[in-house]
PDB file of C-alpha atoms in Angstrom:
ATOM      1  CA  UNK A   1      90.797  97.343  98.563  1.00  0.00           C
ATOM      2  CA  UNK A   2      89.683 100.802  97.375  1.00  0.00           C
ATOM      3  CA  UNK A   3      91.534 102.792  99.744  1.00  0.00           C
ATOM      4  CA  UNK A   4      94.880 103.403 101.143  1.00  0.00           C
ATOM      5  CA  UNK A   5      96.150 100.925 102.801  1.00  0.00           C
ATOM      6  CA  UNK A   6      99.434 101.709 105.295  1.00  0.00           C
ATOM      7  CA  UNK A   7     100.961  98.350 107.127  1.00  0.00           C
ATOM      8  CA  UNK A   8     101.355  97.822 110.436  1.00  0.00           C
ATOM      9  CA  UNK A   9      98.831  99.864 112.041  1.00  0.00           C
ATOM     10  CA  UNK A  10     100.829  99.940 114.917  1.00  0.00           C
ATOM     11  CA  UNK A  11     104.331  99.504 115.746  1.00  0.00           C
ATOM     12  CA  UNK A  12     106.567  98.966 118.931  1.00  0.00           C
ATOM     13  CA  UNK A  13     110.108  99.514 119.280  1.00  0.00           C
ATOM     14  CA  UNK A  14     113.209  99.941 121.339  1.00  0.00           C
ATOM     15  CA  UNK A  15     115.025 102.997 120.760  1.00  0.00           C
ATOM     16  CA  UNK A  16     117.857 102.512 118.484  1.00  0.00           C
ATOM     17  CA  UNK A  17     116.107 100.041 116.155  1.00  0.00           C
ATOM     18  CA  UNK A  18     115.352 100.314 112.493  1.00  0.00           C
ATOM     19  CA  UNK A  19     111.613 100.413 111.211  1.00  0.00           C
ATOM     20  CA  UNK A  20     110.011 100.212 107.786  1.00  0.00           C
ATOM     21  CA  UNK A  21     106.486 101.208 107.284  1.00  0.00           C
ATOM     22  CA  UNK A  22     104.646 100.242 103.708  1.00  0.00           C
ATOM     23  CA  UNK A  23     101.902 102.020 102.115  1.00  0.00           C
ATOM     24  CA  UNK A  24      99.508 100.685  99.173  1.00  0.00           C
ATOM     25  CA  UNK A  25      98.022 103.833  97.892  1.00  0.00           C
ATOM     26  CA  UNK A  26      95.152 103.441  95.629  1.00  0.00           C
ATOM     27  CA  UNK A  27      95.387 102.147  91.721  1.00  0.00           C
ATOM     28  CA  UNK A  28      96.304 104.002  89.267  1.00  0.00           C
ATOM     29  CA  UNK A  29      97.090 107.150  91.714  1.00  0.00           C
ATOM     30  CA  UNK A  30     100.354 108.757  90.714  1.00  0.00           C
ATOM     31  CA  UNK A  31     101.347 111.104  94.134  1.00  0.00           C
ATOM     32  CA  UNK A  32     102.019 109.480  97.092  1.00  0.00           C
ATOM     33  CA  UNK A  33     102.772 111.663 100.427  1.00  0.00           C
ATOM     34  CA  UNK A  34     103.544 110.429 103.901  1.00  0.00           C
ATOM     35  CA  UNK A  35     103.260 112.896 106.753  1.00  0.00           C
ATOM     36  CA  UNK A  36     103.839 112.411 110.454  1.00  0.00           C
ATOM     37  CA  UNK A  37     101.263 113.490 112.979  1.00  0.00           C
ATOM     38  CA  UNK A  38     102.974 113.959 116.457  1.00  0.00           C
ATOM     39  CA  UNK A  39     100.131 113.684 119.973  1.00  0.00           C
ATOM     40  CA  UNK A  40      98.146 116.903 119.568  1.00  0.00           C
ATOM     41  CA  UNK A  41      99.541 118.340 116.405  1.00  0.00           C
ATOM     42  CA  UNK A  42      98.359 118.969 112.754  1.00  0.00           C
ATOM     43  CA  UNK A  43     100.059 116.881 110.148  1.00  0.00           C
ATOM     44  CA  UNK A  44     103.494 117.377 109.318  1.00  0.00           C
ATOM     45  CA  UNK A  45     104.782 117.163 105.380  1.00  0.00           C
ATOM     46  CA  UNK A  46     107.564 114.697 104.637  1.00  0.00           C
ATOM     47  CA  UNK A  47     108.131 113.334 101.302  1.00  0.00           C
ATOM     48  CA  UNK A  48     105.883 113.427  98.286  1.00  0.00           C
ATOM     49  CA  UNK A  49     106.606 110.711  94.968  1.00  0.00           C
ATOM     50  CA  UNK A  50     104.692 111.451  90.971  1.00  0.00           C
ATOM     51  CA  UNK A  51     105.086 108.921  89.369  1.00  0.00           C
ATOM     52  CA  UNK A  52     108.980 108.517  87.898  1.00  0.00           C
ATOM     53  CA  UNK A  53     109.945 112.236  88.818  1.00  0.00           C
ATOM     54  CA  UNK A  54     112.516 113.072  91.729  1.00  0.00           C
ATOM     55  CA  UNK A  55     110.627 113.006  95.244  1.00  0.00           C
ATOM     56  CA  UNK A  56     110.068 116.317  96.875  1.00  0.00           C
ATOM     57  CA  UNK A  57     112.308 115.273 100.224  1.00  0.00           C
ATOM     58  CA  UNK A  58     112.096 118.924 101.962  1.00  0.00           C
ATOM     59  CA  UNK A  59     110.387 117.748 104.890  1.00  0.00           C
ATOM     60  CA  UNK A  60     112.015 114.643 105.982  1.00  0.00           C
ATOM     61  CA  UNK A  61     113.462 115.710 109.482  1.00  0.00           C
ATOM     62  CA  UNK A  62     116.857 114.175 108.916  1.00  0.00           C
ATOM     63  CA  UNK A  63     119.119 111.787 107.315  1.00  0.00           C
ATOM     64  CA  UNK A  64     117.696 108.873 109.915  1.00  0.00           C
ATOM     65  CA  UNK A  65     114.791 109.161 107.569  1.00  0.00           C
ATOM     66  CA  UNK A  66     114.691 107.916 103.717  1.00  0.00           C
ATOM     67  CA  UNK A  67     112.040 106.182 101.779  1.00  0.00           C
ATOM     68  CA  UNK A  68     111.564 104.619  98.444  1.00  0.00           C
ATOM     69  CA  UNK A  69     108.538 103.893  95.649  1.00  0.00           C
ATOM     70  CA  UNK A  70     108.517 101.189  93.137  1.00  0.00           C
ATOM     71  CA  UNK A  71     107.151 103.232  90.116  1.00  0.00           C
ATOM     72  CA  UNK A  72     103.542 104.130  91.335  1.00  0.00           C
ATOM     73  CA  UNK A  73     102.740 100.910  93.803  1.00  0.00           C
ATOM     74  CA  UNK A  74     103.890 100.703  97.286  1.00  0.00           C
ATOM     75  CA  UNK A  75     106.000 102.783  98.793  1.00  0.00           C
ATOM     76  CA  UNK A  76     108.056 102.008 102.168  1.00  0.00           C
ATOM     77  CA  UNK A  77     108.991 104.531 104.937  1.00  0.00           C
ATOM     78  CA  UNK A  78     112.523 103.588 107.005  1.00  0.00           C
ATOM     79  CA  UNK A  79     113.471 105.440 109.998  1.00  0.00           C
ATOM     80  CA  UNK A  80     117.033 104.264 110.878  1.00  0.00           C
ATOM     81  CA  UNK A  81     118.484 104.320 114.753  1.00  0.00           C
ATOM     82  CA  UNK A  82     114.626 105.632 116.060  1.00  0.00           C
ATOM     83  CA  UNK A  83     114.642 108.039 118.715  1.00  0.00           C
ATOM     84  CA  UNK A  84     112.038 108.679 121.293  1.00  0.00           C
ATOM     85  CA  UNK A  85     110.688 112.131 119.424  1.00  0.00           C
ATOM     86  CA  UNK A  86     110.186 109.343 116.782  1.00  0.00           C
ATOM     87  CA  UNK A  87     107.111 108.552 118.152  1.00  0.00           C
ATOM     88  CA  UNK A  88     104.403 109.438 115.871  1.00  0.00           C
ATOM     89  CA  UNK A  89     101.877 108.326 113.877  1.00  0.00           C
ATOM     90  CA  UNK A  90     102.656 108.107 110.091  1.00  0.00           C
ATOM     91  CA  UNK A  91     100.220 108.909 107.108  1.00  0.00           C
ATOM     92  CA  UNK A  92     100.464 107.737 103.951  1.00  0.00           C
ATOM     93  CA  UNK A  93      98.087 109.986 100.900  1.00  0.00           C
ATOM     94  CA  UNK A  94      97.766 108.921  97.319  1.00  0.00           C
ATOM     95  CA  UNK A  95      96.153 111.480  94.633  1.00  0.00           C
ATOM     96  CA  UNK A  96      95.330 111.481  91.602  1.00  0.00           C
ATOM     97  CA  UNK A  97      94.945 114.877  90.628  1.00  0.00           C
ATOM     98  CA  UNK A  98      94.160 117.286  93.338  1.00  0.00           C
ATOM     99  CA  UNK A  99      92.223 115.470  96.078  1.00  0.00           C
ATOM    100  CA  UNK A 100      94.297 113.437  98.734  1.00  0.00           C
ATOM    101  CA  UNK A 101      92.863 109.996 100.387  1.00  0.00           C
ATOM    102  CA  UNK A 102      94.846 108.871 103.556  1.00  0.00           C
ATOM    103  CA  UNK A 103      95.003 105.378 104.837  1.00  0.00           C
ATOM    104  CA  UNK A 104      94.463 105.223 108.230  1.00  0.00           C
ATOM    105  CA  UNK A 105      98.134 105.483 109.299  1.00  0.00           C
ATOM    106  CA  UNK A 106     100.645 103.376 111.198  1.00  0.00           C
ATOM    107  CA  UNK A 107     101.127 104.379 114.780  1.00  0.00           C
ATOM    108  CA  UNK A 108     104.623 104.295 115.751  1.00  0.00           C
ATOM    109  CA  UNK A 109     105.755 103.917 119.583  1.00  0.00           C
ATOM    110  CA  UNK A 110     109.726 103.996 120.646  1.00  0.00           C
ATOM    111  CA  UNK A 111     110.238 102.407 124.381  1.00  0.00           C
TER     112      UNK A 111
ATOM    113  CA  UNK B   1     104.855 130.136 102.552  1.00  0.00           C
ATOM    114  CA  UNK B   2     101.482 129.853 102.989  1.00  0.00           C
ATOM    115  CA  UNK B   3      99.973 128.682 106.146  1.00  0.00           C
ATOM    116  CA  UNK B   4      96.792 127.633 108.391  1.00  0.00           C
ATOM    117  CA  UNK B   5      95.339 128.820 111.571  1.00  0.00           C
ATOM    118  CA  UNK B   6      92.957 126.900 113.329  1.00  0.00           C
ATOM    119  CA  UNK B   7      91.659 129.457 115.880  1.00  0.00           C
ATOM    120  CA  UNK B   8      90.162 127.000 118.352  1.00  0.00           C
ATOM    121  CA  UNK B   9      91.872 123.912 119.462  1.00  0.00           C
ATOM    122  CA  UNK B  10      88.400 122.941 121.497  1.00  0.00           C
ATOM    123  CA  UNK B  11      85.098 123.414 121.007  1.00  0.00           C
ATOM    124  CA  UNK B  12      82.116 121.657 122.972  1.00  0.00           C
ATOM    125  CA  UNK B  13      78.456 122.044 121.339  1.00  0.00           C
ATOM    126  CA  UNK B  14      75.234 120.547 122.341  1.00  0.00           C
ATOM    127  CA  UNK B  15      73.687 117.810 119.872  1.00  0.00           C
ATOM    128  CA  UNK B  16      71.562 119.800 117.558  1.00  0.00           C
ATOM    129  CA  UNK B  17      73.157 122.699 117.787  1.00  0.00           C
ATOM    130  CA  UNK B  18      74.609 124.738 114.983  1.00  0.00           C
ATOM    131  CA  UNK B  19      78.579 124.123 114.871  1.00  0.00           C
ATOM    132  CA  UNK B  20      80.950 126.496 112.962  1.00  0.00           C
ATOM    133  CA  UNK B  21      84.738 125.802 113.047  1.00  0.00           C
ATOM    134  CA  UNK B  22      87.273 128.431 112.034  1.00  0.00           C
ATOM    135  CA  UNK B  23      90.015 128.596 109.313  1.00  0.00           C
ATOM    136  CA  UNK B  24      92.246 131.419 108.319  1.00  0.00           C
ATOM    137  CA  UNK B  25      95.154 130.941 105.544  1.00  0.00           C
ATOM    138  CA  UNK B  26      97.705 133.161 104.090  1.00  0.00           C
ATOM    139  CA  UNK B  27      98.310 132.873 100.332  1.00  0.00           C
ATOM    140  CA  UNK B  28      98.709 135.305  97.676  1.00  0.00           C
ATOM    141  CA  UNK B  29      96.513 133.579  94.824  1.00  0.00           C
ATOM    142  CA  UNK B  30      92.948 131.593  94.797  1.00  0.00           C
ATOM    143  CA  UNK B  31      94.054 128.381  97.033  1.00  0.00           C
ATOM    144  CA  UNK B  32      93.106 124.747  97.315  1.00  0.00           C
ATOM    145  CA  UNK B  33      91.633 124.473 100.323  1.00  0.00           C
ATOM    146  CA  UNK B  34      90.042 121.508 102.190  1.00  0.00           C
ATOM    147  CA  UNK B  35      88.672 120.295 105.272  1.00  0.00           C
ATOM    148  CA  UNK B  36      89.582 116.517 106.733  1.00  0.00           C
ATOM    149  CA  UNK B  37      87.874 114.594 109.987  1.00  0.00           C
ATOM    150  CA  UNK B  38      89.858 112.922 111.459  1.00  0.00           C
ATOM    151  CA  UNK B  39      88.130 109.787 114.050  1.00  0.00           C
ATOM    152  CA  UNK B  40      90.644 108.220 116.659  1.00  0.00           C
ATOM    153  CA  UNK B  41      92.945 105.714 115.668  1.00  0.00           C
ATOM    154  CA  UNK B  42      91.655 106.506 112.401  1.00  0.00           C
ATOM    155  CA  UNK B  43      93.030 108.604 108.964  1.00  0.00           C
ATOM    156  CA  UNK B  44      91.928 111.378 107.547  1.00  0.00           C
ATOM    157  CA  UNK B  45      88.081 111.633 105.570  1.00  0.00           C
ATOM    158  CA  UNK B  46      87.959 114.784 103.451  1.00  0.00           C
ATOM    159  CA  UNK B  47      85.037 116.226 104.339  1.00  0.00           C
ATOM    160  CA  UNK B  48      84.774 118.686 101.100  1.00  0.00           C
ATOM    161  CA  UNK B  49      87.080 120.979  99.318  1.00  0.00           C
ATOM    162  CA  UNK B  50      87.390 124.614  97.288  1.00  0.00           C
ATOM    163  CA  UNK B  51      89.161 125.012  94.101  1.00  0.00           C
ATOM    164  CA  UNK B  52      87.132 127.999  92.546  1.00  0.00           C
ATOM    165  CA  UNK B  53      83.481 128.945  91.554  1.00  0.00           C
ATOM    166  CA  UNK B  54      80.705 128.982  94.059  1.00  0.00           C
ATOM    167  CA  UNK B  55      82.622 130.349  97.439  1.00  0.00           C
ATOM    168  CA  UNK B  56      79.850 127.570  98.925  1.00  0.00           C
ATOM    169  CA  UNK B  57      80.640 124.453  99.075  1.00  0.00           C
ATOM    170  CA  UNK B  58      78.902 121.656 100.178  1.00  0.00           C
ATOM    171  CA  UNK B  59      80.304 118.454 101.507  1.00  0.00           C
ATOM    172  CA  UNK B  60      79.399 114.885 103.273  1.00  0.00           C
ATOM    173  CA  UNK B  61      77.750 114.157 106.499  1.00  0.00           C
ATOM    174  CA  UNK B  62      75.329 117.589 106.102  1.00  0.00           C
ATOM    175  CA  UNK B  63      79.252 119.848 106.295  1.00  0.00           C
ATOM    176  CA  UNK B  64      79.078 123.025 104.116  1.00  0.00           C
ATOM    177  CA  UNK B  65      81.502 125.877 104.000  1.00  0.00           C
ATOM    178  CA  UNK B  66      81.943 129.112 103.182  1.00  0.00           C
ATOM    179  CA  UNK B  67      85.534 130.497 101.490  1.00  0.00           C
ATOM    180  CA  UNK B  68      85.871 134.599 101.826  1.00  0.00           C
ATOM    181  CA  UNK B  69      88.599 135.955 100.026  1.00  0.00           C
ATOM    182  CA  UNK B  70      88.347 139.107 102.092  1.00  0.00           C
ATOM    183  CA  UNK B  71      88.298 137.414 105.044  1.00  0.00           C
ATOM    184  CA  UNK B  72      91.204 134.640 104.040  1.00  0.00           C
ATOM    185  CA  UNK B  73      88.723 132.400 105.812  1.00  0.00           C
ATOM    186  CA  UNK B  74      86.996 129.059 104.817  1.00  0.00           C
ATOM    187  CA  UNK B  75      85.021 128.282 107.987  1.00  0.00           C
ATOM    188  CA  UNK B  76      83.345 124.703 108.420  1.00  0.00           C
ATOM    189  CA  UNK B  77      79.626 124.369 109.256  1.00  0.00           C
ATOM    190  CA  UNK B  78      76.903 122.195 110.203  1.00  0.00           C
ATOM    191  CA  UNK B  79      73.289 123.149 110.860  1.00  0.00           C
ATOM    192  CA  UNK B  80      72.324 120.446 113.475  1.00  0.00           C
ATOM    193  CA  UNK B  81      75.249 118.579 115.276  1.00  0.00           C
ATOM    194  CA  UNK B  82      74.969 114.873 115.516  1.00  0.00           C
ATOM    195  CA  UNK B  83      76.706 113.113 118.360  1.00  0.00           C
ATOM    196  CA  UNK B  84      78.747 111.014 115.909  1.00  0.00           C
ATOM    197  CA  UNK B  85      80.203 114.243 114.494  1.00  0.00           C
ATOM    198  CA  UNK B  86      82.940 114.481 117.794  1.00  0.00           C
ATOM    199  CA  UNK B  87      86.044 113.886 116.203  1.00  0.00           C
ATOM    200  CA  UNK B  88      89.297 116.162 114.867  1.00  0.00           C
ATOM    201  CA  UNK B  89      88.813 118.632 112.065  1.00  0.00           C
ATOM    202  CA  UNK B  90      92.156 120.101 110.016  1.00  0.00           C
ATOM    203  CA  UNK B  91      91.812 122.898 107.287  1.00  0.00           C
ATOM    204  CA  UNK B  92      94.648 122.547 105.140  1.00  0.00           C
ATOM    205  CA  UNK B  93      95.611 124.063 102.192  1.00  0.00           C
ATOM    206  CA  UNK B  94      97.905 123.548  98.715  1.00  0.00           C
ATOM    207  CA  UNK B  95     101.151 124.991  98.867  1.00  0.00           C
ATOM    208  CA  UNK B  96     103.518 123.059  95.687  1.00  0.00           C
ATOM    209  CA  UNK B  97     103.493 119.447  95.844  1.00  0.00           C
ATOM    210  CA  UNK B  98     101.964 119.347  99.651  1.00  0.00           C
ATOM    211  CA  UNK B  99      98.873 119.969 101.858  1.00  0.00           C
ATOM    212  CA  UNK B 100      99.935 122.459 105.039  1.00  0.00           C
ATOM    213  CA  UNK B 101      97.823 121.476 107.592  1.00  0.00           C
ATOM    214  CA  UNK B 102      96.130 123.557 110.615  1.00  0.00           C
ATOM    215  CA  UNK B 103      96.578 121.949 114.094  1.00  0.00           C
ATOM    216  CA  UNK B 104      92.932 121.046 114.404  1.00  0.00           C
ATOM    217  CA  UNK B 105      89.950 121.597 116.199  1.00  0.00           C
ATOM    218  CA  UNK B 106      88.962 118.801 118.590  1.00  0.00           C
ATOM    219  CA  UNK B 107      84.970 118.578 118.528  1.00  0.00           C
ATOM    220  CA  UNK B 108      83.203 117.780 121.652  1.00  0.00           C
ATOM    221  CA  UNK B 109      79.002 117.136 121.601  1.00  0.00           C
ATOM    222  CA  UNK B 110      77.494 117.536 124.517  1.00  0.00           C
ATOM    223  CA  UNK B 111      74.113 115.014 125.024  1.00  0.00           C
TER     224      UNK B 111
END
């Protein structure tokens, strides 16, 4: 597709449990960004890839959190031993210079 | 580091009335500054942006707006509200390799 495109759109889990969320940003994009949007609030900055440079990691919340990128394809999202202010929905951005597109995020629920 | 105010969280306008949403940022030089929609269950559709030049800009669905360096505003606008308009609208802003988003404006149109 043309777009971003961020797998599952919606996710269930018991506390405790390990997720992965996956992101397809859009060809031939170099940045890729997730952020976390908690109910009510404005998006929240948490890890930005270009291309094959170090990832900007200052806003990943803590070490629960860690995610990888496979040159400038898809890039996956774990949250280890989820907690209930886990909950959240989670945007994924690709750019190619200074515009960002979102996908249409995964929404993340911990029972 | 630089960051967004979104004055209203609410705002509730008849359709065809004139809509104007407010955005104040604080950053020392010329910013990046955009404005997103954001439909339930849905991502983010950039609505227009500001990089330099004409402090007008205009965007899709009929949006314009209006960047005043004096001011440190870039308010949204729309003429003639449309009831498929009611959705979340975030003003963000460039700050390094991220966008700082506001909290948002929830848009309600009255029939």
């Amino acid at each position: 597709g043309a777009g971003v495109s961020q797998s599952p759109s919606n996710k269930v889990t018991e506390k405790g449990k390990d997720v992965e969320l996956r992101c397809d940003p859009i060809s031939g994009h170099t940045a890729l960004y997730w952020y976390r949007q908690r109910l009510g609030q404005g998006l929240e900055f948490l890890i930005y890839f270009q291309g094959n440079s170090a990832p900007d990691k200052s806003g990943l919340p803590s070490d629960r959190f860690s995610a990888e990128r496979t040159g400038e394809s898809v890039s996956t999202l774990t949250i280890q031993r989820t907690q209930q202010e886990d909950s959240a929905v989670y945007l994924c951005a690709s750019s190619s210079r200074e515009t960002q597109h979102f996908g249409d995020g995964t929404r993340l629920s911990i029972l | 580091a630089q960051s967004v105010t979104q004055p209203d969280i609410h705002i509730t306008v008849s359709e065809g009335a004139s809509l104007e949403l407010r955005c104040n940022y604080s950053y020392g030089a010329t910013p990046y500054l955009f404005w997103y929609v954001q439909s339930p269950g849905q991502g983010l559709q950039l609505l227009l942006k500001y990089f330099s030049g004409d402090t007008l800009v205009q965007g899709i669905k009929g949006f314009e707006a209006e960047f005043k360096r004096s001011q440190s505003s870039f308010n949204l606008r729309k003429p003639s509200v449309h009831w498929s308009d009611a959705a979340e609208y975030f003003c963000a802003v460039v700050q390094g390799n991220k966008l700082v988003f506001g909290a948002g404006t929830i848009l309600r149109v009255k029939s």
